[in-house]
PDB file of C-alpha atoms in Angstrom:
ATOM      1  CA  ASN A   1     -78.231 -62.174 -41.712  1.00 51.00           C
ATOM      2  CA  ALA A   2     -76.845 -63.640 -44.937  1.00 68.00           C
ATOM      3  CA  GLY A   3     -73.300 -64.214 -43.748  1.00 91.00           C
ATOM      4  CA  VAL A   4     -70.891 -66.864 -44.944  1.00 95.00           C
ATOM      5  CA  MET A   5     -72.247 -70.303 -44.131  1.00 96.00           C
ATOM      6  CA  GLN A   6     -70.258 -73.465 -43.723  1.00 97.00           C
ATOM      7  CA  ASN A   7     -71.407 -76.992 -43.094  1.00 96.00           C
ATOM      8  CA  PRO A   8     -70.959 -79.235 -41.409  1.00 97.00           C
ATOM      9  CA  ARG A   9     -69.552 -77.433 -38.369  1.00 96.00           C
ATOM     10  CA  HIS A  10     -67.924 -80.622 -37.137  1.00 97.00           C
ATOM     11  CA  LEU A  11     -66.884 -83.612 -39.212  1.00 98.00           C
ATOM     12  CA  VAL A  12     -65.326 -86.843 -38.020  1.00 98.00           C
ATOM     13  CA  ARG A  13     -63.758 -89.178 -40.541  1.00 98.00           C
ATOM     14  CA  ARG A  14     -61.685 -92.344 -40.252  1.00 97.00           C
ATOM     15  CA  ARG A  15     -58.366 -92.517 -42.037  1.00 97.00           C
ATOM     16  CA  GLY A  16     -58.872 -93.266 -45.720  1.00 97.00           C
ATOM     17  CA  GLN A  17     -62.370 -91.809 -45.962  1.00 98.00           C
ATOM     18  CA  GLU A  18     -63.380 -88.717 -47.904  1.00 98.00           C
ATOM     19  CA  ALA A  19     -64.280 -85.370 -46.376  1.00 98.00           C
ATOM     20  CA  ARG A  20     -66.518 -82.837 -48.104  1.00 98.00           C
ATOM     21  CA  LEU A  21     -66.734 -79.327 -46.718  1.00 98.00           C
ATOM     22  CA  ARG A  22     -69.292 -76.852 -48.016  1.00 98.00           C
ATOM     23  CA  CYS A  23     -69.280 -73.077 -48.130  1.00 97.00           C
ATOM     24  CA  SER A  24     -71.987 -70.665 -49.205  1.00 97.00           C
ATOM     25  CA  PRO A  25     -70.590 -67.148 -49.653  1.00 95.00           C
ATOM     26  CA  MET A  26     -72.288 -63.961 -48.589  1.00 93.00           C
ATOM     27  CA  LYS A  27     -75.020 -62.740 -50.875  1.00 90.00           C
ATOM     28  CA  GLY A  28     -73.522 -60.834 -53.759  1.00 88.00           C
ATOM     29  CA  HIS A  29     -70.018 -62.245 -53.250  1.00 90.00           C
ATOM     30  CA  SER A  30     -68.484 -64.198 -56.085  1.00 90.00           C
ATOM     31  CA  HIS A  31     -64.984 -64.678 -54.663  1.00 92.00           C
ATOM     32  CA  VAL A  32     -64.370 -67.589 -52.299  1.00 94.00           C
ATOM     33  CA  TYR A  33     -61.248 -68.473 -50.354  1.00 95.00           C
ATOM     34  CA  TRP A  34     -60.411 -71.529 -48.277  1.00 97.00           C
ATOM     35  CA  TYR A  35     -58.014 -71.436 -45.337  1.00 96.00           C
ATOM     36  CA  ARG A  36     -56.752 -74.067 -42.925  1.00 96.00           C
ATOM     37  CA  GLN A  37     -55.841 -73.478 -39.312  1.00 93.00           C
ATOM     38  CA  LEU A  38     -53.825 -76.050 -37.434  1.00 86.00           C
ATOM     39  CA  PRO A  39     -53.864 -75.954 -33.610  1.00 79.00           C
ATOM     40  CA  GLU A  40     -51.909 -72.993 -32.202  1.00 75.00           C
ATOM     41  CA  GLU A  41     -51.190 -71.659 -35.690  1.00 80.00           C
ATOM     42  CA  GLY A  42     -52.490 -68.899 -37.924  1.00 83.00           C
ATOM     43  CA  LEU A  43     -54.623 -69.178 -41.022  1.00 90.00           C
ATOM     44  CA  LYS A  44     -52.932 -70.651 -44.058  1.00 91.00           C
ATOM     45  CA  PHE A  45     -54.308 -69.861 -47.508  1.00 92.00           C
ATOM     46  CA  MET A  46     -55.295 -72.881 -49.549  1.00 95.00           C
ATOM     47  CA  VAL A  47     -57.251 -71.848 -52.640  1.00 95.00           C
ATOM     48  CA  TYR A  48     -59.068 -68.904 -54.236  1.00 93.00           C
ATOM     49  CA  LEU A  49     -62.018 -69.460 -56.543  1.00 94.00           C
ATOM     50  CA  GLN A  50     -64.486 -67.463 -58.527  1.00 92.00           C
ATOM     51  CA  LYS A  51     -67.610 -68.967 -60.031  1.00 87.00           C
ATOM     52  CA  GLU A  52     -66.561 -72.039 -62.035  1.00 87.00           C
ATOM     53  CA  ASN A  53     -62.880 -71.057 -61.943  1.00 93.00           C
ATOM     54  CA  ILE A  54     -59.909 -71.819 -59.715  1.00 94.00           C
ATOM     55  CA  ILE A  55     -57.855 -68.641 -59.658  1.00 91.00           C
ATOM     56  CA  ASP A  56     -55.076 -69.601 -57.262  1.00 91.00           C
ATOM     57  CA  GLU A  57     -54.515 -72.996 -55.674  1.00 93.00           C
ATOM     58  CA  SER A  58     -50.929 -72.417 -54.639  1.00 90.00           C
ATOM     59  CA  GLY A  59     -51.657 -73.205 -50.978  1.00 91.00           C
ATOM     60  CA  MET A  60     -53.409 -76.484 -51.566  1.00 94.00           C
ATOM     61  CA  PRO A  61     -51.578 -79.832 -51.383  1.00 94.00           C
ATOM     62  CA  LYS A  62     -51.191 -81.312 -54.854  1.00 91.00           C
ATOM     63  CA  GLU A  63     -52.610 -84.681 -53.894  1.00 94.00           C
ATOM     64  CA  ARG A  64     -55.900 -85.636 -52.273  1.00 97.00           C
ATOM     65  CA  PHE A  65     -57.228 -82.056 -52.078  1.00 97.00           C
ATOM     66  CA  SER A  66     -59.543 -80.408 -54.592  1.00 97.00           C
ATOM     67  CA  ALA A  67     -61.923 -77.467 -54.628  1.00 97.00           C
ATOM     68  CA  GLU A  68     -64.732 -76.259 -56.807  1.00 96.00           C
ATOM     69  CA  PHE A  69     -67.192 -73.394 -56.958  1.00 95.00           C
ATOM     70  CA  PRO A  70     -69.906 -74.352 -59.436  1.00 92.00           C
ATOM     71  CA  LYS A  71     -72.229 -71.972 -61.201  1.00 89.00           C
ATOM     72  CA  GLU A  72     -75.029 -73.066 -58.901  1.00 89.00           C
ATOM     73  CA  GLY A  73     -74.594 -74.133 -55.302  1.00 91.00           C
ATOM     74  CA  PRO A  74     -71.907 -73.853 -52.662  1.00 95.00           C
ATOM     75  CA  SER A  75     -68.173 -74.113 -52.953  1.00 97.00           C
ATOM     76  CA  ILE A  76     -66.852 -77.552 -52.006  1.00 97.00           C
ATOM     77  CA  LEU A  77     -63.475 -78.446 -50.528  1.00 98.00           C
ATOM     78  CA  ARG A  78     -62.881 -82.149 -50.949  1.00 98.00           C
ATOM     79  CA  ILE A  79     -60.222 -84.177 -49.177  1.00 98.00           C
ATOM     80  CA  GLN A  80     -59.785 -87.735 -50.343  1.00 97.00           C
ATOM     81  CA  GLN A  81     -58.236 -90.534 -48.287  1.00 98.00           C
ATOM     82  CA  VAL A  82     -57.912 -88.372 -45.195  1.00 97.00           C
ATOM     83  CA  VAL A  83     -54.961 -88.789 -42.842  1.00 96.00           C
ATOM     84  CA  ARG A  84     -54.547 -87.699 -39.208  1.00 94.00           C
ATOM     85  CA  GLY A  85     -52.543 -84.653 -40.303  1.00 94.00           C
ATOM     86  CA  ASP A  86     -55.626 -83.311 -42.095  1.00 96.00           C
ATOM     87  CA  SER A  87     -57.289 -82.701 -38.713  1.00 95.00           C
ATOM     88  CA  ALA A  88     -57.732 -78.936 -38.528  1.00 95.00           C
ATOM     89  CA  ALA A  89     -60.255 -76.122 -38.720  1.00 96.00           C
ATOM     90  CA  TYR A  90     -61.115 -75.207 -42.295  1.00 97.00           C
ATOM     91  CA  PHE A  91     -62.429 -71.718 -42.870  1.00 97.00           C
ATOM     92  CA  CYS A  92     -64.111 -70.328 -45.922  1.00 97.00           C
ATOM     93  CA  ALA A  93     -64.203 -66.612 -46.670  1.00 95.00           C
ATOM     94  CA  SER A  94     -65.864 -64.561 -49.369  1.00 93.00           C
ATOM     95  CA  SER A  95     -65.388 -61.113 -50.802  1.00 90.00           C
ATOM     96  CA  SER A  96     -67.117 -58.873 -53.299  1.00 86.00           C
ATOM     97  CA  ASP A  97     -63.948 -58.324 -55.265  1.00 79.00           C
ATOM     98  CA  ARG A  98     -60.359 -59.510 -55.392  1.00 72.00           C
ATOM     99  CA  GLY A  99     -58.162 -57.894 -52.762  1.00 67.00           C
ATOM    100  CA  THR A 100     -60.983 -56.472 -50.647  1.00 78.00           C
ATOM    101  CA  GLU A 101     -61.787 -57.503 -47.088  1.00 82.00           C
ATOM    102  CA  GLN A 102     -62.864 -61.081 -46.697  1.00 88.00           C
ATOM    103  CA  TYR A 103     -65.721 -62.238 -44.507  1.00 92.00           C
ATOM    104  CA  PHE A 104     -65.310 -65.580 -42.832  1.00 94.00           C
ATOM    105  CA  GLY A 105     -67.658 -68.410 -42.068  1.00 96.00           C
ATOM    106  CA  PRO A 106     -67.683 -70.203 -38.699  1.00 95.00           C
ATOM    107  CA  GLY A 107     -65.432 -72.972 -39.946  1.00 96.00           C
ATOM    108  CA  THR A 108     -65.595 -76.758 -40.188  1.00 97.00           C
ATOM    109  CA  ARG A 109     -63.616 -78.705 -37.622  1.00 96.00           C
ATOM    110  CA  LEU A 110     -62.364 -81.893 -39.199  1.00 97.00           C
ATOM    111  CA  THR A 111     -61.180 -84.683 -36.952  1.00 97.00           C
ATOM    112  CA  VAL A 112     -59.557 -87.720 -38.489  1.00 97.00           C
ATOM    113  CA  THR A 113     -59.508 -90.780 -36.242  1.00 96.00           C
TER     114      THR A 113
ATOM    115  CA  ASP B   1     -41.853 -68.264 -45.565  1.00 65.00           C
ATOM    116  CA  GLN B   2     -43.680 -66.114 -43.027  1.00 81.00           C
ATOM    117  CA  GLN B   3     -44.364 -62.821 -44.776  1.00 91.00           C
ATOM    118  CA  VAL B   4     -46.544 -61.490 -41.959  1.00 94.00           C
ATOM    119  CA  LYS B   5     -45.382 -61.887 -38.388  1.00 94.00           C
ATOM    120  CA  GLN B   6     -46.986 -61.303 -35.035  1.00 95.00           C
ATOM    121  CA  ASN B   7     -44.164 -61.832 -32.592  1.00 92.00           C
ATOM    122  CA  SER B   8     -46.216 -61.629 -29.403  1.00 94.00           C
ATOM    123  CA  PRO B   9     -48.323 -64.759 -28.974  1.00 93.00           C
ATOM    124  CA  SER B  10     -50.172 -63.241 -26.034  1.00 96.00           C
ATOM    125  CA  LEU B  11     -50.892 -59.933 -24.319  1.00 97.00           C
ATOM    126  CA  SER B  12     -52.574 -59.187 -21.012  1.00 97.00           C
ATOM    127  CA  VAL B  13     -54.085 -55.763 -20.291  1.00 98.00           C
ATOM    128  CA  GLN B  14     -56.193 -54.272 -17.532  1.00 98.00           C
ATOM    129  CA  GLU B  15     -59.729 -53.176 -18.392  1.00 97.00           C
ATOM    130  CA  GLY B  16     -59.843 -49.497 -19.358  1.00 97.00           C
ATOM    131  CA  ARG B  17     -56.197 -49.361 -20.440  1.00 97.00           C
ATOM    132  CA  ILE B  18     -54.802 -49.356 -23.969  1.00 98.00           C
ATOM    133  CA  SER B  19     -54.083 -52.597 -25.833  1.00 98.00           C
ATOM    134  CA  ILE B  20     -51.410 -52.408 -28.537  1.00 98.00           C
ATOM    135  CA  LEU B  21     -51.053 -55.328 -30.907  1.00 98.00           C
ATOM    136  CA  ASN B  22     -48.146 -55.369 -33.323  1.00 98.00           C
ATOM    137  CA  CYS B  23     -47.561 -56.848 -36.740  1.00 97.00           C
ATOM    138  CA  ASP B  24     -44.545 -56.835 -39.076  1.00 97.00           C
ATOM    139  CA  TYR B  25     -44.360 -57.726 -42.738  1.00 97.00           C
ATOM    140  CA  THR B  26     -41.530 -58.375 -45.150  1.00 96.00           C
ATOM    141  CA  ASN B  27     -43.028 -57.908 -48.618  1.00 93.00           C
ATOM    142  CA  SER B  28     -42.804 -54.291 -49.814  1.00 92.00           C
ATOM    143  CA  MET B  29     -45.497 -55.046 -52.414  1.00 91.00           C
ATOM    144  CA  PHE B  30     -48.149 -55.275 -49.694  1.00 93.00           C
ATOM    145  CA  ASP B  31     -50.438 -52.265 -49.824  1.00 92.00           C
ATOM    146  CA  TYR B  32     -53.561 -53.331 -47.987  1.00 92.00           C
ATOM    147  CA  PHE B  33     -53.762 -54.509 -44.400  1.00 94.00           C
ATOM    148  CA  LEU B  34     -56.525 -55.837 -42.209  1.00 94.00           C
ATOM    149  CA  TRP B  35     -57.106 -56.850 -38.627  1.00 96.00           C
ATOM    150  CA  TYR B  36     -59.397 -59.693 -37.631  1.00 96.00           C
ATOM    151  CA  LYS B  37     -60.666 -60.778 -34.245  1.00 96.00           C
ATOM    152  CA  LYS B  38     -61.393 -64.423 -33.490  1.00 94.00           C
ATOM    153  CA  TYR B  39     -63.232 -66.041 -30.618  1.00 93.00           C
ATOM    154  CA  PRO B  40     -62.812 -69.780 -29.928  1.00 88.00           C
ATOM    155  CA  ALA B  41     -64.892 -72.036 -32.179  1.00 84.00           C
ATOM    156  CA  GLU B  42     -65.873 -69.112 -34.429  1.00 89.00           C
ATOM    157  CA  GLY B  43     -64.589 -67.708 -37.698  1.00 93.00           C
ATOM    158  CA  PRO B  44     -62.469 -64.536 -37.763  1.00 94.00           C
ATOM    159  CA  THR B  45     -64.435 -61.285 -37.754  1.00 94.00           C
ATOM    160  CA  PHE B  46     -63.214 -58.344 -39.810  1.00 92.00           C
ATOM    161  CA  LEU B  47     -62.323 -55.378 -37.596  1.00 95.00           C
ATOM    162  CA  ILE B  48     -60.553 -52.636 -39.486  1.00 95.00           C
ATOM    163  CA  SER B  49     -58.403 -52.122 -42.556  1.00 93.00           C
ATOM    164  CA  ILE B  50     -55.864 -49.648 -43.848  1.00 95.00           C
ATOM    165  CA  SER B  51     -54.522 -48.904 -47.285  1.00 92.00           C
ATOM    166  CA  SER B  52     -50.887 -47.929 -47.823  1.00 92.00           C
ATOM    167  CA  ILE B  53     -51.889 -44.434 -48.905  1.00 93.00           C
ATOM    168  CA  LYS B  54     -52.787 -43.751 -45.263  1.00 94.00           C
ATOM    169  CA  ASP B  55     -50.821 -44.052 -42.052  1.00 95.00           C
ATOM    170  CA  LYS B  56     -53.795 -44.148 -39.699  1.00 97.00           C
ATOM    171  CA  ASN B  57     -57.374 -45.350 -39.731  1.00 96.00           C
ATOM    172  CA  GLU B  58     -59.780 -45.055 -36.841  1.00 97.00           C
ATOM    173  CA  ASP B  59     -63.086 -46.750 -36.083  1.00 96.00           C
ATOM    174  CA  GLY B  60     -64.503 -46.179 -32.638  1.00 97.00           C
ATOM    175  CA  ARG B  61     -62.194 -47.695 -30.032  1.00 97.00           C
ATOM    176  CA  PHE B  62     -59.987 -49.263 -32.718  1.00 98.00           C
ATOM    177  CA  THR B  63     -57.162 -47.455 -34.505  1.00 98.00           C
ATOM    178  CA  VAL B  64     -54.689 -48.999 -36.906  1.00 98.00           C
ATOM    179  CA  PHE B  65     -51.337 -47.330 -37.568  1.00 98.00           C
ATOM    180  CA  LEU B  66     -49.150 -48.128 -40.552  1.00 97.00           C
ATOM    181  CA  ASN B  67     -45.430 -47.386 -40.758  1.00 97.00           C
ATOM    182  CA  LYS B  68     -44.447 -48.286 -44.312  1.00 95.00           C
ATOM    183  CA  SER B  69     -40.753 -47.539 -43.927  1.00 95.00           C
ATOM    184  CA  ALA B  70     -40.552 -49.931 -40.978  1.00 96.00           C
ATOM    185  CA  LYS B  71     -42.998 -52.404 -42.549  1.00 97.00           C
ATOM    186  CA  HIS B  72     -44.916 -52.360 -39.320  1.00 97.00           C
ATOM    187  CA  LEU B  73     -48.530 -51.926 -38.333  1.00 97.00           C
ATOM    188  CA  SER B  74     -50.238 -51.834 -34.995  1.00 98.00           C
ATOM    189  CA  LEU B  75     -53.764 -52.019 -33.660  1.00 98.00           C
ATOM    190  CA  HIS B  76     -54.687 -49.855 -30.679  1.00 98.00           C
ATOM    191  CA  ILE B  77     -57.768 -50.580 -28.621  1.00 98.00           C
ATOM    192  CA  VAL B  78     -58.778 -47.810 -26.232  1.00 97.00           C
ATOM    193  CA  PRO B  79     -60.275 -48.345 -23.735  1.00 97.00           C
ATOM    194  CA  SER B  80     -59.902 -52.100 -23.584  1.00 98.00           C
ATOM    195  CA  GLN B  81     -62.922 -54.103 -22.437  1.00 97.00           C
ATOM    196  CA  PRO B  82     -63.183 -57.716 -21.211  1.00 96.00           C
ATOM    197  CA  GLY B  83     -65.227 -58.530 -24.340  1.00 96.00           C
ATOM    198  CA  ASP B  84     -62.169 -57.659 -26.420  1.00 97.00           C
ATOM    199  CA  SER B  85     -60.469 -60.807 -25.122  1.00 97.00           C
ATOM    200  CA  ALA B  86     -59.860 -62.871 -28.263  1.00 97.00           C
ATOM    201  CA  VAL B  87     -57.145 -63.788 -30.745  1.00 95.00           C
ATOM    202  CA  TYR B  88     -56.250 -60.963 -33.137  1.00 97.00           C
ATOM    203  CA  PHE B  89     -54.832 -61.666 -36.595  1.00 96.00           C
ATOM    204  CA  CYS B  90     -53.280 -59.179 -38.956  1.00 96.00           C
ATOM    205  CA  ALA B  91     -53.374 -59.866 -42.683  1.00 94.00           C
ATOM    206  CA  ALA B  92     -51.726 -58.262 -45.690  1.00 93.00           C
ATOM    207  CA  SER B  93     -52.164 -58.298 -49.427  1.00 90.00           C
ATOM    208  CA  ALA B  94     -51.404 -56.380 -52.586  1.00 84.00           C
ATOM    209  CA  ARG B  95     -53.922 -55.198 -55.154  1.00 73.00           C
ATOM    210  CA  ASN B  96     -52.629 -57.621 -57.757  1.00 69.00           C
ATOM    211  CA  PHE B  97     -52.359 -60.544 -55.354  1.00 72.00           C
ATOM    212  CA  ASN B  98     -54.925 -63.264 -55.078  1.00 74.00           C
ATOM    213  CA  LYS B  99     -54.695 -63.885 -51.376  1.00 82.00           C
ATOM    214  CA  PHE B 100     -54.107 -62.456 -47.943  1.00 88.00           C
ATOM    215  CA  TYR B 101     -51.182 -63.518 -45.817  1.00 90.00           C
ATOM    216  CA  PHE B 102     -52.059 -63.918 -42.155  1.00 92.00           C
ATOM    217  CA  GLY B 103     -49.932 -63.604 -39.066  1.00 93.00           C
ATOM    218  CA  SER B 104     -49.995 -66.316 -36.420  1.00 92.00           C
ATOM    219  CA  GLY B 105     -52.189 -64.269 -34.080  1.00 94.00           C
ATOM    220  CA  THR B 106     -51.911 -62.574 -30.687  1.00 96.00           C
ATOM    221  CA  LYS B 107     -54.164 -63.730 -27.868  1.00 96.00           C
ATOM    222  CA  LEU B 108     -55.407 -60.685 -25.958  1.00 97.00           C
ATOM    223  CA  ASN B 109     -56.680 -61.074 -22.414  1.00 98.00           C
ATOM    224  CA  VAL B 110     -58.389 -58.033 -20.911  1.00 97.00           C
ATOM    225  CA  LYS B 111     -58.660 -58.424 -17.153  1.00 96.00           C
ATOM    226  CA  PRO B 112     -61.656 -56.889 -15.355  1.00 93.00           C
TER     227      PRO B 112
END
């Protein structure tokens, strides 16, 4: 079952450290999306990438957050100098084309202490 | 700016009865809608979609209805089963958009 894979599933970081979240899309999918879910809230779009390109990063905070989807390897969401407010579940999704249904990974739960 | 709204945070239904989950949207450019189901500690699972050229799409026990004039869609689950207990999200997009907008979710509890 080559679904969307995310690792790690759980990540604990102290304030000021860096967090790196990885996402491998479904086989054959070249479109990757990152979402954040805060407790008791819905999914909030962060960034949309295709291979080697950021297409839309309108949902991503301008500072400390970055994303990439290199030609080889998984997509990476990077959060520098984490703060307590970054604690959330981060979900990655992939699709075969823009605007088609997205398939989600199991998420990475980031806890900042 | 919440472009997709699910106004009922929770819904409780008896096993075997119909579950109706509602979703409203504000952007008339949206032309593609999806429903996802999410269990705790898991990612959302795609359930069913509908394009704006249709007003109904059915897949087994799940039917989605779209009322474009009211900017409203609903998901019907018949008959409801205890395994359907989960959080349901609706999402909307347009063909020339880069992203889906998600509602805040409705937690469905199907009682045995």
